[in-house]
Amino acid sequence: MTDILLNPITATTAAPLRGVFRQRGLLLILLLVFAAQAKAGLQLELAAGAGYDSNVAPDVTDINAGLGDSYHALEASLGWRTAGRRGVQFETSYWLKEQRWQVYSEYDNRLETGLLRFGYQGAVLASDVALIAATADVDGQSYMQLERISPALGFIPSESLYVRTQFDFMRKTYEQNSARDSERSAARLQLYWFFRSSGLSLSALIQGVDEQANAQVYSYQAGIGRLSLRHRSRWFGLSVVNHLRARLEQRQYDDVTEQRQRLEISSRWQLSQRWQWSVSLQRDDRQSDFAAASYDQNRLESTIRWSF
């Protein structure tokens, strides 16, 4: 999910970095949301992937279009968490991803993320707090730093339903543009339904966001909604998990209203105990009162992952 690193109003900056940081933002959010699902004990993961993005660099002939490019990426993560489903829990992890573009190498990027999470899991209630720090580099130069604290409370009213509330407090610092430095607060409500006999699960999210930057032109408020359908099955003797996700975000700046839509379908195949292969297709559509910030984007990615 969420483009946490770009502001659509700055067209001259946003256009060339669209492909870089929209994906970085999505990867960071996925890491933070699902970090609690990591296995107990020490875990090491290595991954290699390749893909294509239809909107990486600006098209000088059309401000609402972009030029596509293919890329390859390498990932590594190391983490540890306590064992057991109940009681006090602790987790720490470090995650690194480097992405290299085939043509537009000036957008090569590197993202590092560190996580600490403390929590307690009871029979019905669960609580935790996560501390996150991230740095992003582009073309070998520091671009942004991010710090975030996220307390959360979960409730299990039945075997088929899980309810989770979470608050996020985040600070972003831009190395080359202090006017965009900001503090962000957000509140979210998530519902998970599990249909065990069919292998299906459904999740829904609603979220409110308020981001205040040093320069008012970068400040905004937003409402976000997301639906996700997950299906687990076996194909050709292999465990397969398929996802369908839809996301809608409405942003309000001082004089600009923007709507962002995202649709994603993905499939993950467990090839063996250590090896996993995944493929995803994603479509983004952004409509803004500011013409230069309106565009669409398609992305295809395939990744092979080894874990220990």
Short mmCIF file of C-alpha atoms in Angstrom, two decimals:
data_model
loop_
_atom_site.label_atom_id
_atom_site.label_comp_id
_atom_site.label_asym_id
_atom_site.label_seq_id
_atom_site.Cartn_x
_atom_site.Cartn_y
_atom_site.Cartn_z
CA MET A 1 0.00 0.00 0.00
CA THR A 2 0.07 4.36 0.39
CA ASP A 3 2.55 6.68 -1.27
CA ILE A 4 4.31 7.93 1.87
CA LEU A 5 7.27 9.58 0.20
CA LEU A 6 5.88 11.79 -2.60
CA ASN A 7 3.66 14.83 -2.73
CA PRO A 8 1.62 15.11 -5.94
CA ILE A 9 1.67 18.91 -6.08
CA THR A 10 5.39 19.09 -6.88
CA ALA A 11 5.05 17.84 -10.43
CA THR A 12 8.63 18.47 -11.47
CA THR A 13 9.87 16.30 -8.61
CA ALA A 14 7.10 13.72 -8.48
CA ALA A 15 7.12 12.76 -12.13
CA PRO A 16 10.65 11.31 -12.34
CA LEU A 17 10.39 9.58 -8.95
CA ARG A 18 6.94 8.03 -9.33
CA GLY A 19 8.15 4.51 -10.06
CA VAL A 20 10.83 4.59 -7.37
CA PHE A 21 9.01 5.74 -4.29
CA ARG A 22 5.49 4.55 -4.84
CA GLN A 23 6.83 1.04 -4.79
CA ARG A 24 9.09 1.83 -1.85
CA GLY A 25 6.13 3.15 0.08
CA LEU A 26 4.10 0.02 -0.64
CA LEU A 27 6.91 -2.30 0.38
CA LEU A 28 7.44 -0.41 3.63
CA ILE A 29 3.74 -0.55 4.55
CA LEU A 30 3.54 -4.28 3.80
CA LEU A 31 6.58 -4.90 6.02
CA LEU A 32 5.11 -2.96 8.92
CA VAL A 33 1.61 -4.44 8.71
CA PHE A 34 2.61 -8.08 8.42
CA ALA A 35 5.83 -8.11 10.48
CA ALA A 36 3.95 -9.69 13.40
CA GLN A 37 3.31 -12.82 11.30
CA ALA A 38 7.01 -13.79 11.21
CA LYS A 39 7.98 -17.23 12.49
CA ALA A 40 9.36 -17.73 16.00
CA GLY A 41 13.12 -17.80 16.57
CA LEU A 42 15.85 -16.61 14.25
CA GLN A 43 14.88 -16.09 10.62
CA LEU A 44 16.94 -15.21 7.56
CA GLU A 45 15.45 -14.45 4.15
CA LEU A 46 17.10 -13.74 0.79
CA ALA A 47 15.18 -12.82 -2.35
CA ALA A 48 15.76 -11.84 -5.97
CA GLY A 49 13.13 -10.34 -8.21
CA ALA A 50 12.50 -8.70 -11.56
CA GLY A 51 9.68 -6.62 -12.92
CA TYR A 52 8.37 -3.89 -15.19
CA ASP A 53 6.91 -0.48 -14.31
CA SER A 54 5.01 1.50 -16.94
CA ASN A 55 5.64 4.91 -15.34
CA VAL A 56 9.22 5.38 -14.17
CA ALA A 57 10.48 8.49 -15.95
CA PRO A 58 8.58 11.57 -17.22
CA ASP A 59 7.44 11.85 -20.82
CA VAL A 60 8.30 15.35 -22.01
CA THR A 61 5.53 15.20 -24.62
CA ASP A 62 2.75 14.42 -22.11
CA ILE A 63 2.74 15.53 -18.47
CA ASN A 64 0.15 12.84 -17.61
CA ALA A 65 2.11 9.97 -19.13
CA GLY A 66 5.36 8.27 -18.27
CA LEU A 67 8.07 6.07 -19.74
CA GLY A 68 8.36 2.46 -18.65
CA ASP A 69 11.39 0.43 -17.64
CA SER A 70 12.30 -3.00 -16.33
CA TYR A 71 14.26 -3.62 -13.14
CA HIS A 72 15.85 -6.25 -10.96
CA ALA A 73 15.95 -6.23 -7.17
CA LEU A 74 17.72 -7.98 -4.32
CA GLU A 75 16.37 -8.30 -0.76
CA ALA A 76 17.73 -9.53 2.54
CA SER A 77 16.17 -9.65 5.99
CA LEU A 78 17.25 -10.91 9.39
CA GLY A 79 14.93 -11.14 12.36
CA TRP A 80 14.15 -12.82 15.64
CA ARG A 81 11.02 -13.17 17.74
CA THR A 82 9.92 -15.02 20.85
CA ALA A 83 8.08 -18.31 20.57
CA GLY A 84 4.58 -19.07 21.82
CA ARG A 85 1.11 -17.85 20.96
CA ARG A 86 0.33 -16.43 24.40
CA GLY A 87 2.04 -14.10 26.83
CA VAL A 88 4.72 -11.45 26.34
CA GLN A 89 6.15 -11.23 22.84
CA PHE A 90 9.20 -9.48 21.42
CA GLU A 91 10.37 -9.12 17.84
CA THR A 92 13.23 -7.37 16.06
CA SER A 93 14.15 -7.33 12.38
CA TYR A 94 16.28 -5.61 9.76
CA TRP A 95 15.27 -5.45 6.10
CA LEU A 96 17.23 -4.26 3.06
CA LYS A 97 16.17 -3.92 -0.57
CA GLU A 98 18.12 -2.59 -3.55
CA GLN A 99 16.51 -1.92 -6.91
CA ARG A 100 18.33 -1.33 -10.22
CA TRP A 101 16.66 -0.03 -13.38
CA GLN A 102 17.62 -1.20 -16.84
CA VAL A 103 17.54 2.21 -18.59
CA TYR A 104 16.90 4.92 -15.99
CA SER A 105 19.76 4.11 -13.63
CA GLU A 106 19.52 7.57 -12.04
CA TYR A 107 16.50 6.19 -10.14
CA ASP A 108 18.35 3.20 -8.65
CA ASN A 109 17.36 3.06 -5.00
CA ARG A 110 18.06 1.42 -1.68
CA LEU A 111 15.74 1.07 1.32
CA GLU A 112 16.73 -0.04 4.83
CA THR A 113 14.16 -0.68 7.56
CA GLY A 114 14.57 -1.63 11.21
CA LEU A 115 11.76 -2.84 13.48
CA LEU A 116 11.30 -3.43 17.21
CA ARG A 117 7.97 -4.76 18.46
CA PHE A 118 6.80 -5.47 22.00
CA GLY A 119 3.44 -7.09 22.66
CA TYR A 120 1.20 -9.22 24.83
CA GLN A 121 -1.14 -11.91 23.49
CA GLY A 122 -3.98 -13.02 25.73
CA ALA A 123 -6.88 -15.38 25.14
CA VAL A 124 -9.12 -12.60 23.78
CA LEU A 125 -7.14 -9.35 23.86
CA ALA A 126 -3.80 -8.56 22.24
CA SER A 127 -1.72 -5.38 22.46
CA ASP A 128 1.59 -4.33 20.98
CA VAL A 129 3.72 -1.33 20.08
CA ALA A 130 6.07 -1.20 17.10
CA LEU A 131 9.03 1.13 16.62
CA ILE A 132 10.21 1.58 13.03
CA ALA A 133 13.09 3.46 11.44
CA ALA A 134 13.75 3.61 7.70
CA THR A 135 16.17 5.32 5.32
CA ALA A 136 15.83 5.72 1.54
CA ASP A 137 18.63 6.50 -0.92
CA VAL A 138 18.32 7.37 -4.62
CA ASP A 139 21.22 7.20 -7.05
CA GLY A 140 23.62 6.73 -4.15
CA GLN A 141 22.47 9.87 -2.29
CA SER A 142 20.43 10.08 0.89
CA TYR A 143 16.81 11.02 0.15
CA MET A 144 14.69 10.54 3.26
CA GLN A 145 14.61 9.26 6.86
CA LEU A 146 11.50 8.05 8.63
CA GLU A 147 10.69 7.20 12.26
CA ARG A 148 7.37 5.75 13.38
CA ILE A 149 5.74 4.45 16.56
CA SER A 150 2.56 2.39 16.28
CA PRO A 151 0.63 1.22 19.36
CA ALA A 152 -2.19 -1.24 18.66
CA LEU A 153 -4.94 -3.17 20.40
CA GLY A 154 -6.58 -6.34 19.06
CA PHE A 155 -9.74 -8.19 20.08
CA ILE A 156 -10.90 -11.72 19.18
CA PRO A 157 -14.71 -11.82 19.62
CA SER A 158 -15.05 -15.21 17.88
CA GLU A 159 -13.05 -17.89 16.07
CA SER A 160 -13.89 -16.31 12.72
CA LEU A 161 -13.40 -12.60 13.50
CA TYR A 162 -10.46 -10.47 14.60
CA VAL A 163 -10.68 -6.71 15.25
CA ARG A 164 -7.60 -4.47 15.44
CA THR A 165 -7.15 -0.76 16.10
CA GLN A 166 -3.85 0.99 15.50
CA PHE A 167 -2.45 4.50 15.87
CA ASP A 168 0.56 5.71 13.91
CA PHE A 169 2.81 8.65 14.77
CA MET A 170 5.45 9.28 12.12
CA ARG A 171 8.16 11.83 11.35
CA LYS A 172 9.76 12.23 7.92
CA THR A 173 12.93 14.17 7.11
CA TYR A 174 13.99 14.98 3.54
CA GLU A 175 17.70 15.53 3.06
CA GLN A 176 17.45 17.96 0.15
CA ASN A 177 14.14 19.71 0.83
CA SER A 178 13.41 20.59 4.47
CA ALA A 179 10.14 22.25 3.44
CA ARG A 180 8.72 18.73 3.01
CA ASP A 181 9.77 17.56 6.49
CA SER A 182 6.58 16.51 8.23
CA GLU A 183 4.85 14.87 11.16
CA ARG A 184 1.98 12.51 10.49
CA SER A 185 -0.68 10.97 12.72
CA ALA A 186 -3.14 8.29 11.67
CA ALA A 187 -5.77 6.01 13.17
CA ARG A 188 -7.01 2.79 11.61
CA LEU A 189 -9.60 0.10 12.22
CA GLN A 190 -9.09 -3.33 10.68
CA LEU A 191 -11.49 -6.28 10.57
CA TYR A 192 -10.50 -9.83 9.60
CA TRP A 193 -12.98 -12.61 8.81
CA PHE A 194 -11.78 -16.22 8.51
CA PHE A 195 -13.74 -18.92 6.67
CA ARG A 196 -11.62 -21.91 7.57
CA SER A 197 -13.53 -24.60 5.72
CA SER A 198 -13.11 -22.81 2.38
CA GLY A 199 -9.58 -21.44 2.90
CA LEU A 200 -10.89 -17.89 2.43
CA SER A 201 -10.27 -14.81 4.55
CA LEU A 202 -11.47 -11.26 4.09
CA SER A 203 -10.08 -8.08 5.61
CA ALA A 204 -11.32 -4.50 5.59
CA LEU A 205 -9.57 -1.32 6.68
CA ILE A 206 -10.61 2.27 7.23
CA GLN A 207 -8.04 4.92 8.14
CA GLY A 208 -7.85 8.64 8.77
CA VAL A 209 -4.57 10.53 8.18
CA ASP A 210 -3.35 14.02 9.05
CA GLU A 211 0.08 15.10 7.82
CA GLN A 212 1.54 18.50 8.66
CA ALA A 213 4.67 19.61 6.78
CA ASN A 214 6.99 22.57 7.31
CA ALA A 215 5.52 24.13 4.17
CA GLN A 216 1.72 24.17 4.17
CA VAL A 217 1.55 23.25 0.48
CA TYR A 218 2.71 19.73 1.41
CA SER A 219 0.23 19.26 4.28
CA TYR A 220 -2.93 17.19 3.75
CA GLN A 221 -5.70 15.14 5.33
CA ALA A 222 -6.81 11.80 3.91
CA GLY A 223 -9.37 9.04 4.23
CA ILE A 224 -8.39 5.51 3.19
CA GLY A 225 -10.39 2.34 2.60
CA ARG A 226 -9.04 -1.09 1.68
CA LEU A 227 -10.51 -4.53 0.99
CA SER A 228 -8.46 -7.72 0.69
CA LEU A 229 -9.57 -11.23 -0.24
CA ARG A 230 -7.17 -14.10 0.48
CA HIS A 231 -7.54 -17.73 -0.60
CA ARG A 232 -5.33 -20.62 0.44
CA SER A 233 -5.40 -23.88 -1.53
CA ARG A 234 -3.19 -26.63 -2.98
CA TRP A 235 -2.26 -26.83 -6.65
CA PHE A 236 -0.16 -29.68 -8.04
CA GLY A 237 0.66 -30.67 -4.47
CA LEU A 238 1.99 -27.20 -3.57
CA SER A 239 0.57 -24.70 -1.07
CA VAL A 240 -0.72 -21.63 -2.94
CA VAL A 241 -2.00 -18.33 -1.53
CA ASN A 242 -3.83 -15.93 -3.85
CA HIS A 243 -4.63 -12.31 -2.98
CA LEU A 244 -6.98 -9.73 -4.46
CA ARG A 245 -6.67 -6.20 -3.00
CA ALA A 246 -8.46 -2.95 -3.69
CA ARG A 247 -7.56 0.40 -2.12
CA LEU A 248 -9.10 3.87 -2.32
CA GLU A 249 -7.61 7.06 -0.86
CA GLN A 250 -9.04 10.59 -0.90
CA ARG A 251 -6.55 13.39 -0.11
CA GLN A 252 -7.33 17.01 0.59
CA TYR A 253 -4.63 19.67 0.31
CA ASP A 254 -5.29 23.40 0.75
CA ASP A 255 -6.46 23.92 -2.83
CA VAL A 256 -6.19 20.46 -4.36
CA THR A 257 -8.31 17.31 -4.05
CA GLU A 258 -6.80 14.04 -5.13
CA GLN A 259 -8.15 10.49 -5.42
CA ARG A 260 -5.89 7.45 -5.61
CA GLN A 261 -7.09 3.99 -6.58
CA ARG A 262 -5.14 0.75 -6.53
CA LEU A 263 -6.03 -2.78 -7.62
CA GLU A 264 -3.63 -5.67 -7.09
CA ILE A 265 -3.69 -9.41 -7.69
CA SER A 266 -0.92 -11.69 -6.50
CA SER A 267 -0.08 -15.37 -6.10
CA ARG A 268 2.46 -17.02 -3.79
CA TRP A 269 3.64 -20.60 -4.30
CA GLN A 270 5.47 -22.59 -1.61
CA LEU A 271 7.86 -24.65 -3.75
CA SER A 272 9.54 -26.37 -0.79
CA GLN A 273 10.23 -25.80 2.89
CA ARG A 274 12.84 -23.14 2.03
CA TRP A 275 11.83 -21.83 -1.39
CA GLN A 276 8.91 -19.63 -2.37
CA TRP A 277 7.89 -17.96 -5.64
CA SER A 278 5.49 -15.05 -6.01
CA VAL A 279 4.10 -12.95 -8.83
CA SER A 280 1.97 -9.79 -8.65
CA LEU A 281 0.20 -7.42 -11.02
CA GLN A 282 -0.75 -3.93 -9.84
CA ARG A 283 -2.74 -1.07 -11.35
CA ASP A 284 -2.67 2.49 -9.98
CA ASP A 285 -4.86 5.38 -11.04
CA ARG A 286 -4.51 8.90 -9.65
CA GLN A 287 -6.89 11.76 -10.39
CA SER A 288 -6.09 15.27 -9.15
CA ASP A 289 -7.34 18.83 -9.54
CA PHE A 290 -3.70 19.58 -10.34
CA ALA A 291 -3.41 18.27 -13.91
CA ALA A 292 0.27 17.31 -13.78
CA ALA A 293 -0.39 14.99 -10.82
CA SER A 294 -2.97 12.84 -12.66
CA TYR A 295 -1.67 9.62 -14.20
CA ASP A 296 -2.01 5.84 -14.28
CA GLN A 297 0.56 3.14 -13.75
CA ASN A 298 0.91 -0.63 -14.18
CA ARG A 299 3.47 -2.86 -12.50
CA LEU A 300 4.36 -6.54 -12.88
CA GLU A 301 6.81 -8.26 -10.51
CA SER A 302 8.10 -11.80 -9.95
CA THR A 303 10.22 -12.82 -6.94
CA ILE A 304 11.96 -15.98 -5.77
CA ARG A 305 12.60 -16.19 -2.03
CA TRP A 306 14.69 -18.44 0.22
CA SER A 307 14.17 -18.55 3.99
CA PHE A 308 15.88 -20.21 6.90
#
